[in-house]
CSV table of C-alpha atoms in Angstrom, one decimal:
chain,number,residue,atom,x,y,z
A,1,MET,CA,35.1,-6.6,-15.9
A,2,PRO,CA,37.5,-8.5,-13.7
A,3,GLU,CA,38.2,-12.1,-14.5
A,4,ARG,CA,36.2,-13.1,-11.5
A,5,THR,CA,34.1,-11.4,-8.9
A,6,ASP,CA,36.1,-9.2,-6.6
A,7,LEU,CA,35.1,-10.4,-3.2
A,8,ALA,CA,37.8,-8.3,-1.5
A,9,ALA,CA,36.2,-5.2,-3.0
A,10,LEU,CA,32.8,-6.4,-1.7
A,11,ILE,CA,34.0,-6.9,1.8
A,12,THR,CA,36.0,-3.7,2.0
A,13,GLY,CA,33.1,-1.7,0.5
A,14,HIS,CA,30.5,-3.3,2.7
A,15,SER,CA,32.6,-2.5,5.8
A,16,ALA,CA,32.5,1.2,4.7
A,17,VAL,CA,28.7,1.0,4.3
A,18,ILE,CA,28.4,-0.4,7.9
A,19,GLU,CA,30.6,2.4,9.2
A,20,MET,CA,28.2,4.9,7.5
A,21,ILE,CA,25.2,3.3,9.1
A,22,ASN,CA,26.9,3.2,12.5
A,23,SER,CA,27.7,6.9,12.0
A,24,GLY,CA,24.0,7.7,11.6
A,25,ASP,CA,23.7,7.8,7.8
A,26,ALA,CA,20.6,6.3,6.2
A,27,GLY,CA,18.4,6.2,3.1
A,28,LEU,CA,19.8,7.3,-0.3
A,29,PRO,CA,23.4,8.0,0.8
A,30,VAL,CA,23.8,4.4,2.1
A,31,LEU,CA,21.9,3.0,-0.8
A,32,THR,CA,24.1,4.8,-3.3
A,33,GLN,CA,27.3,3.6,-1.6
A,34,LEU,CA,26.0,0.0,-1.7
A,35,LEU,CA,25.5,0.4,-5.5
A,36,ARG,CA,29.1,1.6,-5.8
A,37,VAL,CA,30.2,-1.5,-3.8
A,38,ALA,CA,28.2,-3.8,-6.0
A,39,ARG,CA,29.5,-2.2,-9.2
A,40,SER,CA,33.1,-2.6,-8.1
A,41,ALA,CA,32.6,-6.2,-7.0
A,42,VAL,CA,30.9,-7.5,-10.2
A,43,GLY,CA,32.7,-5.2,-12.7
A,44,ALA,CA,29.5,-3.7,-14.2
A,45,ALA,CA,29.4,-0.5,-16.3
A,46,SER,CA,26.7,0.8,-14.0
A,47,VAL,CA,24.4,-0.3,-11.3
A,48,ALA,CA,20.9,1.1,-10.6
A,49,PHE,CA,18.1,0.6,-8.1
A,50,VAL,CA,14.4,0.8,-8.9
A,51,GLU,CA,12.0,1.3,-6.0
A,52,PHE,CA,8.6,-0.2,-6.4
A,53,ALA,CA,5.3,1.0,-5.1
A,54,PRO,CA,1.7,-0.3,-6.0
A,55,THR,CA,1.6,2.2,-8.9
A,56,GLY,CA,4.9,1.2,-10.4
A,57,GLY,CA,8.6,1.9,-10.0
A,58,ARG,CA,11.1,4.7,-10.1
A,59,VAL,CA,14.9,4.8,-10.4
A,60,ILE,CA,16.0,6.4,-7.2
A,61,ALA,CA,19.8,5.7,-7.2
A,62,ALA,CA,22.5,4.8,-9.8
A,63,SER,CA,26.2,4.4,-10.0
A,64,GLY,CA,28.4,4.6,-13.1
A,65,ASN,CA,27.1,5.8,-16.5
A,66,ALA,CA,23.4,5.2,-15.7
A,67,LYS,CA,23.0,8.3,-13.4
A,68,TRP,CA,20.9,9.9,-16.2
A,69,MET,CA,18.1,7.5,-15.2
A,70,ILE,CA,17.7,8.8,-11.7
A,71,GLY,CA,14.1,10.0,-11.3
A,72,ARG,CA,13.0,7.9,-14.3
A,73,PRO,CA,9.5,6.4,-13.6
A,74,LEU,CA,8.6,2.8,-14.6
A,75,PRO,CA,4.8,2.4,-14.8
A,76,ALA,CA,3.4,-0.9,-13.7
A,77,SER,CA,2.4,-1.7,-17.3
A,78,ASP,CA,5.9,-1.0,-18.7
A,79,PRO,CA,7.4,-4.2,-20.3
A,80,VAL,CA,10.6,-3.7,-18.3
A,81,THR,CA,8.6,-3.5,-15.0
A,82,VAL,CA,6.7,-6.7,-15.9
A,83,CYS,CA,9.9,-8.5,-16.6
A,84,LEU,CA,11.5,-7.3,-13.4
A,85,LEU,CA,8.7,-8.5,-11.2
A,86,ALA,CA,8.4,-12.0,-12.8
A,87,GLY,CA,10.7,-15.0,-12.9
A,88,PRO,CA,13.7,-15.9,-10.7
A,89,ARG,CA,14.7,-13.4,-8.0
A,90,VAL,CA,18.1,-13.1,-9.7
A,91,ARG,CA,18.3,-13.4,-13.5
A,92,GLN,CA,20.2,-12.3,-16.5
A,93,VAL,CA,18.5,-10.8,-19.5
A,94,ARG,CA,19.5,-9.2,-22.8
A,95,VAL,CA,18.3,-5.6,-22.7
A,96,ASP,CA,18.1,-5.4,-26.5
A,97,HIS,CA,15.6,-8.2,-26.4
A,98,LEU,CA,13.2,-6.3,-24.1
A,99,PRO,CA,10.4,-4.1,-25.5
A,100,GLY,CA,9.8,-0.6,-24.3
A,101,GLN,CA,11.4,2.9,-24.4
A,102,LEU,CA,13.8,2.5,-21.5
A,103,ALA,CA,15.2,-0.8,-22.8
A,104,GLY,CA,15.7,0.9,-26.2
A,105,GLU,CA,17.6,3.8,-24.6
A,106,LEU,CA,19.8,1.5,-22.6
A,107,ALA,CA,20.6,-0.5,-25.7
A,108,ALA,CA,21.3,2.7,-27.7
A,109,ARG,CA,24.0,3.5,-25.1
A,110,GLY,CA,25.6,0.1,-25.5
A,111,LEU,CA,24.2,-1.4,-22.3
A,112,ARG,CA,22.9,-4.6,-23.7
A,113,ARG,CA,23.2,-7.1,-20.8
A,114,MET,CA,21.6,-6.8,-17.4
A,115,ILE,CA,21.5,-8.8,-14.3
A,116,GLY,CA,18.5,-8.0,-12.1
A,117,ALA,CA,18.0,-9.0,-8.4
A,118,ARG,CA,14.8,-8.3,-6.6
A,119,ALA,CA,14.7,-6.9,-3.1
A,120,GLU,CA,11.9,-8.7,-1.3
A,121,ILE,CA,10.4,-8.7,2.2
A,122,GLY,CA,8.2,-11.6,3.0
A,123,GLY,CA,7.5,-12.2,-0.7
A,124,LEU,CA,6.7,-8.5,-1.2
A,125,THR,CA,8.9,-6.8,-3.8
A,126,VAL,CA,10.2,-3.4,-2.6
A,127,GLY,CA,12.7,-2.8,-5.3
A,128,SER,CA,15.1,-4.2,-7.9
A,129,LEU,CA,18.9,-4.0,-8.2
A,130,HIS,CA,20.4,-3.9,-11.8
A,131,ALA,CA,23.9,-4.4,-13.0
A,132,LEU,CA,24.3,-3.2,-16.6
A,133,TYR,CA,27.1,-4.3,-18.9
A,134,ALA,CA,28.4,-2.6,-22.1
A,135,ASP,CA,29.0,-4.4,-25.4
A,136,GLY,CA,32.0,-6.6,-25.3
A,137,GLU,CA,31.8,-7.1,-21.5
A,138,ASP,CA,31.0,-10.4,-20.0
A,139,ALA,CA,28.2,-10.3,-17.5
A,140,ALA,CA,28.7,-11.5,-13.9
A,141,ASP,CA,29.4,-15.2,-13.4
A,142,PRO,CA,27.3,-17.2,-10.9
A,143,GLU,CA,29.4,-16.0,-8.1
A,144,GLY,CA,28.8,-12.4,-9.2
A,145,GLN,CA,25.1,-13.0,-9.5
A,146,ALA,CA,25.1,-14.4,-5.9
A,147,VAL,CA,26.8,-11.1,-4.8
A,148,LEU,CA,24.0,-9.1,-6.5
A,149,GLY,CA,21.4,-11.2,-4.8
A,150,TYR,CA,23.1,-10.6,-1.5
A,151,VAL,CA,23.3,-6.8,-2.0
A,152,ALA,CA,19.6,-6.8,-3.0
A,153,ALA,CA,18.8,-8.6,0.3
A,154,CYS,CA,20.8,-6.0,2.2
A,155,ILE,CA,18.8,-3.3,0.6
A,156,ALA,CA,15.6,-5.1,1.5
A,157,HIS,CA,16.8,-5.2,5.1
A,158,MET,CA,17.2,-1.4,5.0
A,159,TYR,CA,13.6,-1.2,3.9
A,160,GLY,CA,12.5,-3.5,6.6
A,161,ASP,CA,14.2,-1.3,9.2
A,162,GLN,CA,12.7,1.8,7.7
A,163,SER,CA,16.2,3.2,7.5
A,164,GLY,CA,15.3,6.3,5.4
A,165,LEU,CA,13.5,4.1,3.0
A,166,PRO,CA,11.2,3.9,1.1
A,167,VAL,CA,11.9,7.2,-0.7
A,168,HIS,CA,8.3,7.5,-1.8
A,169,GLY,CA,5.6,8.0,0.7
A,170,ASP,CA,3.3,5.5,-0.9
A,171,GLY,CA,5.8,2.7,-0.9
A,172,PRO,CA,4.6,-0.8,-0.1
A,173,VAL,CA,6.6,-1.2,3.2
A,174,VAL,CA,4.4,1.3,5.0
A,175,ALA,CA,1.1,-0.1,3.5
A,176,ALA,CA,-1.2,-2.0,5.8
A,177,LEU,CA,-1.2,-5.7,5.1
A,178,ALA,CA,-4.0,-6.9,7.5
A,179,ASP,CA,-5.3,-6.4,11.0
A,180,GLY,CA,-3.1,-7.6,13.7
A,181,LEU,CA,-4.5,-9.6,16.7
A,182,ALA,CA,-2.9,-10.1,20.1
A,183,VAL,CA,-4.0,-11.5,23.4
A,184,VAL,CA,-2.4,-10.1,26.6
A,185,ASP,CA,-2.5,-11.3,30.2
A,186,ARG,CA,-3.2,-9.3,33.3
A,187,GLU,CA,0.5,-8.3,33.4
A,188,GLY,CA,0.2,-6.9,29.9
A,189,HIS,CA,2.4,-9.7,28.4
A,190,VAL,CA,1.6,-11.1,25.0
A,191,ARG,CA,0.2,-14.6,24.9
A,192,LEU,CA,-1.0,-14.8,21.3
A,193,TRP,CA,0.5,-13.0,18.3
A,194,ASN,CA,-1.0,-13.7,14.8
A,195,PRO,CA,1.0,-13.5,11.5
A,196,ALA,CA,-0.7,-10.3,10.6
A,197,ALA,CA,0.5,-8.7,13.9
A,198,ALA,CA,4.1,-9.6,12.9
A,199,GLN,CA,3.6,-8.1,9.5
A,200,VAL,CA,2.1,-4.8,10.8
A,201,THR,CA,4.6,-4.3,13.6
A,202,GLY,CA,7.7,-6.0,12.2
A,203,ARG,CA,8.0,-8.1,15.3
A,204,SER,CA,8.0,-11.9,14.9
A,205,SER,CA,6.1,-14.1,17.3
A,206,ALA,CA,9.4,-15.1,18.9
A,207,GLU,CA,10.1,-11.4,19.5
A,208,ALA,CA,6.6,-10.6,20.8
A,209,LEU,CA,5.5,-13.5,22.9
A,210,SER,CA,5.9,-13.2,26.7
A,211,ARG,CA,6.9,-9.5,26.3
A,212,PRO,CA,4.9,-6.3,26.7
A,213,LEU,CA,3.1,-4.9,23.7
A,214,PRO,CA,5.2,-2.6,21.6
A,215,PHE,CA,2.5,0.1,21.9
A,216,PRO,CA,0.1,1.5,24.6
A,217,LEU,CA,-2.9,-0.6,25.5
A,218,PRO,CA,-6.1,1.5,25.4
A,219,PRO,CA,-8.9,1.0,27.9
A,220,SER,CA,-11.4,-1.7,27.1
A,221,GLY,CA,-13.8,-0.7,24.4
A,222,GLN,CA,-11.8,2.4,23.4
A,223,VAL,CA,-9.8,3.3,20.3
A,224,LEU,CA,-6.3,4.7,20.3
A,225,ASP,CA,-4.3,6.1,17.4
A,226,HIS,CA,-0.6,5.7,18.2
A,227,GLN,CA,2.5,6.7,16.2
A,228,MET,CA,5.3,4.1,16.3
A,229,PRO,CA,9.0,5.1,16.5
A,230,ASP,CA,9.4,4.4,12.8
A,231,GLY,CA,6.7,7.0,12.0
A,232,ARG,CA,3.9,4.6,11.1
A,233,TRP,CA,0.5,5.1,12.8
A,234,LEU,CA,-1.6,2.2,14.3
A,235,ARG,CA,-5.2,2.3,15.2
A,236,ILE,CA,-5.6,0.1,18.3
A,237,THR,CA,-8.7,-1.3,20.0
A,238,SER,CA,-9.0,-3.6,23.0
A,239,GLY,CA,-11.7,-5.6,24.9
A,240,GLU,CA,-12.1,-8.1,27.7
A,241,LEU,CA,-11.7,-11.7,26.7
A,242,ALA,CA,-14.5,-13.9,28.1
A,243,GLY,CA,-13.4,-16.8,30.3
A,244,PRO,CA,-11.3,-17.4,33.4
A,245,GLY,CA,-8.5,-15.1,34.1
A,246,THR,CA,-8.1,-11.4,33.1
A,247,GLN,CA,-7.0,-11.4,29.5
A,248,ARG,CA,-7.5,-8.7,26.9
A,249,VAL,CA,-7.8,-9.1,23.1
A,250,VAL,CA,-6.1,-6.3,21.1
A,251,THR,CA,-6.6,-5.6,17.4
A,252,PHE,CA,-4.6,-3.1,15.5
A,253,ARG,CA,-4.0,-2.0,11.9
A,254,ASP,CA,-1.8,0.4,10.0
A,255,ILE,CA,-3.5,3.7,9.3
A,256,THR,CA,-0.5,5.6,8.0
A,257,ASP,CA,-2.0,6.4,4.7
A,258,GLN,CA,-5.2,7.6,6.3
A,259,GLN,CA,-3.3,9.8,8.7
A,260,ARG,CA,-1.3,11.2,5.7
A,261,ARG,CA,-4.5,12.0,3.8
A,262,ASP,CA,-6.0,13.7,6.9
A,263,SER,CA,-2.8,15.6,7.4
A,264,GLU,CA,-2.8,16.7,3.8
A,265,ARG,CA,-6.4,17.8,4.0
A,266,ASP,CA,-5.7,19.9,7.1
A,267,LEU,CA,-2.5,21.2,5.6
A,268,PHE,CA,-4.4,22.1,2.4
A,269,VAL,CA,-6.9,24.2,4.3
A,270,ALA,CA,-4.2,25.8,6.4
A,271,VAL,CA,-1.9,26.6,3.4
A,272,THR,CA,-4.7,27.8,1.2
A,273,SER,CA,-6.1,30.1,3.9
A,274,HIS,CA,-2.7,31.5,4.7
A,275,GLU,CA,-1.5,31.9,1.1
A,276,LEU,CA,-4.8,33.5,0.0
A,277,ARG,CA,-5.1,35.8,3.0
A,278,THR,CA,-1.8,37.7,2.3
A,279,PRO,CA,-2.5,39.0,-1.2
A,280,VAL,CA,-6.2,39.6,-0.5
A,281,THR,CA,-5.3,41.7,2.6
A,282,VAL,CA,-2.8,43.8,0.6
A,283,ILE,CA,-5.3,44.2,-2.3
A,284,LYS,CA,-8.0,45.3,0.1
A,285,GLY,CA,-5.7,47.6,2.0
A,286,TYR,CA,-4.6,49.5,-1.1
A,287,ALA,CA,-8.1,49.5,-2.6
A,288,ASP,CA,-9.5,51.1,0.6
A,289,THR,CA,-6.7,53.6,0.5
A,290,LEU,CA,-7.5,54.6,-3.0
A,291,THR,CA,-11.3,54.8,-2.2
A,292,ASP,CA,-10.9,56.7,1.1
A,293,HIS,CA,-8.0,59.0,0.2
A,294,TRP,CA,-8.1,59.5,-3.5
A,295,GLU,CA,-8.1,63.3,-3.5
A,296,SER,CA,-5.2,63.5,-1.0
A,297,LEU,CA,-3.0,61.1,-2.9
A,298,THR,CA,-0.5,62.2,-5.5
A,299,ASP,CA,-0.5,60.7,-9.0
A,300,THR,CA,2.6,58.8,-8.1
A,301,ASP,CA,1.0,57.3,-5.0
A,302,ARG,CA,-2.1,56.3,-7.0
A,303,ARG,CA,0.0,54.6,-9.7
A,304,GLN,CA,2.1,52.8,-7.0
A,305,ALA,CA,-1.1,51.6,-5.3
A,306,ALA,CA,-2.5,50.4,-8.6
A,307,ARG,CA,0.8,48.7,-9.4
A,308,VAL,CA,0.8,46.8,-6.1
A,309,ILE,CA,-2.8,45.8,-6.5
A,310,GLY,CA,-2.0,44.4,-10.0
A,311,GLN,CA,1.1,42.5,-8.7
A,312,ARG,CA,-0.8,40.9,-5.8
A,313,ALA,CA,-3.8,40.1,-8.1
A,314,ASN,CA,-1.3,38.2,-10.4
A,315,GLU,CA,0.1,36.3,-7.4
A,316,LEU,CA,-3.5,35.4,-6.3
A,317,ALA,CA,-4.4,34.2,-9.8
A,318,ARG,CA,-1.2,32.1,-10.0
A,319,LEU,CA,-1.9,30.5,-6.6
A,320,ILE,CA,-5.4,29.7,-7.6
A,321,ASP,CA,-4.2,28.2,-10.8
A,322,ARG,CA,-1.7,26.0,-9.0
A,323,LEU,CA,-4.3,24.8,-6.5
A,324,LEU,CA,-6.7,23.9,-9.3
A,325,SER,CA,-4.0,22.3,-11.4
A,326,SER,CA,-3.0,20.1,-8.4
A,327,ALA,CA,-6.5,18.6,-8.3
A,328,ILE,CA,-7.0,18.0,-12.1
A,329,ASP,CA,-5.6,15.1,-14.0
A,330,GLY,CA,-4.4,15.1,-17.6
A,331,ARG,CA,-1.8,17.2,-19.5
A,332,PRO,CA,-2.4,20.9,-19.3
A,333,GLY,CA,-4.5,21.9,-22.3
A,334,GLY,CA,-5.2,18.3,-23.2
A,335,GLU,CA,-3.1,18.6,-26.3
A,336,PRO,CA,-1.3,15.6,-27.9
A,337,ALA,CA,2.5,15.5,-27.7
A,338,VAL,CA,4.2,17.1,-30.7
A,339,PRO,CA,7.8,18.0,-31.5
A,340,PHE,CA,8.6,21.6,-30.4
A,341,ASP,CA,11.6,23.8,-30.0
A,342,LEU,CA,12.5,23.6,-26.3
A,343,GLY,CA,14.9,26.5,-26.4
A,344,GLU,CA,12.4,28.8,-28.0
A,345,ALA,CA,9.7,27.8,-25.5
A,346,LEU,CA,12.0,28.6,-22.6
A,347,ARG,CA,13.1,31.9,-24.1
A,348,ALA,CA,9.5,32.9,-24.8
A,349,THR,CA,8.6,32.3,-21.1
A,350,VAL,CA,11.2,34.7,-19.7
A,351,PRO,CA,9.4,38.0,-20.5
A,352,ASP,CA,6.3,36.8,-18.6
A,353,LEU,CA,8.2,35.9,-15.4
A,354,PRO,CA,8.0,38.2,-12.3
A,355,ALA,CA,10.5,41.0,-12.6
A,356,ASP,CA,12.7,40.0,-9.7
A,357,LEU,CA,13.0,36.4,-11.1
A,358,ARG,CA,13.4,37.5,-14.7
A,359,HIS,CA,16.4,39.7,-13.8
A,360,ARG,CA,18.2,36.8,-12.1
A,361,LEU,CA,17.9,34.3,-14.9
A,362,VAL,CA,21.0,33.6,-17.0
A,363,LEU,CA,20.1,31.6,-20.1
A,364,ALA,CA,22.7,29.4,-21.9
A,365,LEU,CA,20.6,27.6,-24.5
A,366,PRO,CA,22.4,26.2,-27.6
A,367,ALA,CA,21.0,27.3,-31.0
A,368,ASP,CA,21.1,23.8,-32.4
A,369,LEU,CA,19.1,22.1,-29.6
A,370,PRO,CA,17.0,19.2,-31.1
A,371,LYS,CA,13.3,19.4,-30.8
A,372,ALA,CA,11.6,17.8,-27.8
A,373,LEU,CA,8.4,15.8,-27.9
A,374,GLY,CA,5.6,17.1,-25.6
A,375,ASP,CA,3.5,20.1,-24.8
A,376,ARG,CA,5.3,23.4,-25.6
A,377,HIS,CA,2.8,25.6,-23.6
A,378,SER,CA,3.4,23.7,-20.4
A,379,MET,CA,7.1,24.6,-20.4
A,380,ALA,CA,6.1,28.1,-19.2
A,381,THR,CA,4.7,26.6,-16.1
A,382,VAL,CA,7.6,24.2,-15.6
A,383,LEU,CA,10.3,27.0,-15.9
A,384,THR,CA,8.2,29.4,-13.8
A,385,GLU,CA,7.9,26.9,-10.9
A,386,LEU,CA,11.5,25.7,-11.1
A,387,GLY,CA,12.8,29.3,-11.3
A,388,THR,CA,10.6,30.4,-8.4
A,389,ASN,CA,11.7,27.5,-6.3
A,390,ALA,CA,15.4,28.3,-7.1
A,391,ALA,CA,14.9,32.0,-6.2
A,392,LYS,CA,13.1,31.1,-2.9
A,393,TYR,CA,16.0,29.0,-1.6
A,394,SER,CA,19.0,31.2,-2.8
A,395,PRO,CA,20.3,34.6,-1.9
A,396,PRO,CA,18.6,37.6,-3.5
A,397,GLU,CA,20.3,38.8,-6.7
A,398,SER,CA,22.3,35.6,-7.0
A,399,PRO,CA,22.2,34.2,-10.6
A,400,ILE,CA,19.8,31.3,-11.6
A,401,GLU,CA,21.3,29.5,-14.6
A,402,VAL,CA,19.1,27.8,-17.2
A,403,THR,CA,21.1,25.5,-19.5
A,404,ALA,CA,20.0,22.9,-22.0
A,405,GLY,CA,21.4,19.9,-24.0
A,406,THR,CA,20.7,16.5,-25.4
A,407,ASP,CA,22.1,13.0,-25.0
A,408,GLY,CA,20.7,11.5,-28.1
A,409,GLN,CA,17.6,10.0,-26.7
A,410,THR,CA,16.3,12.9,-24.6
A,411,VAL,CA,16.3,16.7,-24.7
A,412,LEU,CA,17.0,18.3,-21.3
A,413,PHE,CA,17.2,21.6,-19.5
A,414,ARG,CA,18.6,22.4,-16.1
A,415,VAL,CA,17.8,25.2,-13.6
A,416,SER,CA,20.7,25.7,-11.2
A,417,ASP,CA,20.9,28.0,-8.2
A,418,ARG,CA,23.5,28.9,-5.6
A,419,GLY,CA,21.3,28.5,-2.6
A,420,ILE,CA,21.0,26.4,0.5
A,421,GLY,CA,21.1,23.1,-1.5
A,422,ILE,CA,19.1,20.0,-0.9
A,423,ARG,CA,19.9,17.0,1.2
A,424,PRO,CA,20.1,13.6,-0.6
A,425,GLU,CA,17.3,12.2,1.4
A,426,HIS,CA,15.0,15.0,0.3
A,427,VAL,CA,15.5,14.8,-3.5
A,428,GLU,CA,12.4,12.8,-3.9
A,429,ARG,CA,10.3,14.1,-1.0
A,430,ALA,CA,10.6,17.6,-2.5
A,431,PHE,CA,8.2,16.5,-5.2
A,432,ASP,CA,5.4,15.5,-2.7
A,433,ARG,CA,2.4,17.7,-2.5
A,434,PHE,CA,2.6,20.2,0.4
A,435,TRP,CA,5.9,18.6,1.5
A,436,GLN,CA,7.4,22.0,2.3
A,437,GLY,CA,4.9,22.6,5.0
A,438,GLU,CA,5.6,19.2,6.5
A,439,SER,CA,9.4,19.8,6.4
A,440,GLY,CA,9.1,22.8,8.8
A,441,ASP,CA,10.5,25.3,6.3
A,442,ARG,CA,7.4,27.4,6.0
A,443,ARG,CA,8.5,30.1,8.4
A,444,GLY,CA,11.7,30.8,6.6
A,445,TYR,CA,10.5,29.9,3.1
A,446,PRO,CA,6.8,30.5,2.7
A,447,GLY,CA,4.8,28.9,-0.1
A,448,ALA,CA,2.1,26.4,-0.9
A,449,GLY,CA,4.4,23.5,-1.5
A,450,LEU,CA,2.8,22.7,-4.8
A,451,GLY,CA,5.4,23.9,-7.4
A,452,LEU,CA,7.6,20.8,-7.7
A,453,TYR,CA,4.6,18.5,-7.4
A,454,LEU,CA,3.0,20.2,-10.4
A,455,VAL,CA,6.3,20.1,-12.4
A,456,ARG,CA,6.7,16.4,-11.9
A,457,ARG,CA,3.1,15.8,-13.0
A,458,ILE,CA,3.3,17.9,-16.0
A,459,VAL,CA,6.6,16.4,-17.2
A,460,GLU,CA,5.7,12.8,-16.5
A,461,GLN,CA,2.4,13.3,-18.5
A,462,GLN,CA,4.7,13.9,-21.4
A,463,ASN,CA,6.7,10.7,-20.9
A,464,GLY,CA,9.6,12.7,-19.4
A,465,TRP,CA,11.0,12.9,-16.0
A,466,VAL,CA,12.4,15.4,-13.6
A,467,SER,CA,15.0,15.1,-10.8
A,468,LEU,CA,16.8,17.2,-8.2
A,469,ARG,CA,20.4,16.9,-7.0
A,470,PRO,CA,22.9,19.0,-5.0
A,471,ARG,CA,25.0,21.4,-7.2
A,472,ASN,CA,28.8,21.2,-7.0
A,473,GLY,CA,29.9,24.2,-5.1
A,474,GLY,CA,26.6,24.6,-3.3
A,475,GLY,CA,23.0,25.0,-4.4
A,476,THR,CA,20.5,22.8,-6.2
A,477,VAL,CA,20.2,21.6,-9.8
A,478,ALA,CA,16.7,20.7,-11.2
A,479,GLU,CA,16.9,18.7,-14.4
A,480,VAL,CA,14.0,18.0,-16.8
A,481,ARG,CA,14.2,15.4,-19.5
A,482,LEU,CA,11.8,15.0,-22.4
A,483,PRO,CA,11.7,12.5,-25.3
A,484,ARG,CA,13.5,13.7,-28.3
A,485,GLY,CA,11.0,14.8,-31.0
């Protein structure tokens, strides 16, 4: 690391970040650039950012030699998570003194010192910034620690502005904190604005008082659901306030999560009916043809009809299985994790894949791949879903490459395509249930939007993790990592 904190690199890098924001960039690209700036300024081997939600954390961005952690979940009960959320906002710790699997993997890679800085909004932790140092490197001095605290505060500001963050839909920033309360006069100007109103809307009392409400005012006694510019939904009610003058009392609360659940329910019904209708219609059409015109059909026509019925029935069975799997907790089959040959499991899956997908797969699996720890049978579902997703978003007949390897602590395989690629801000949203339908891609790329959601659930139930990233030269790379057996 440099002899002292490189403030010139900080200022120059931060100026570039501001230019990105002014040019319209937001979310993960800006966050990743901030991590590069922090790493250069404090001379760390790598810098990573963990986003926290009520259920735990997840590494969403990294710079340096910690990029392998991107997508890694940190459950709320993980010792590292507990450590990150406690104590001073900026602190230095010895990684090799921490319990837990992740700490062990970092220490095994020689990253034994860490400075963590929490990103907080009003006492609420939205994430944690981490500078990691290799053996023989001195960790940042107090000046460098102050820099990391500053960068963490900048990231928190991005969350407060909803600038493409949080990455996860269930992040704490969009969660309702309490009901807001306001009193407005006859001109519609705010006369009272309680602390909860400031929390729900992001407008302080100074910004709200003597100004119009930042949302429509419903008629007295009525309820209005209104979407704010940042995408959040508020449920607003109003009533006449007793006493002299014409004043109204307004209450409002964040119903974003409820709106999301309602939207998912409606989307589930729409997707299910649409996806089931197509194969059922085809099966019924060919079955009716065989029934009504059996004698006039040639043997070739009959075999073709039977073949189509079989193909569509397989599609129907697979769709039903995915729908059921998305609603059931637990590892498929309920089997305990055991060492297994990942390469053999992937090869064994290929013959059972749909013919059009099977012919496009190009396998490059090393013979000496170490065993992985998990559920061998579930790899068939994982490879099928990742391969199907790659085929859907890439040109017909273009190759889909399946490669594998190990880094010592994990065993991994990658599915790479040469398709339309994935934008950085979508690498996490793609794993949301039904997200495809919400993204507006359904017309060009039909599907239930469940494949990647199921893959992440299956892999994480085996203490692994999965991530997406753009492929150099175009396309997308899906990477699955499992503990080494």
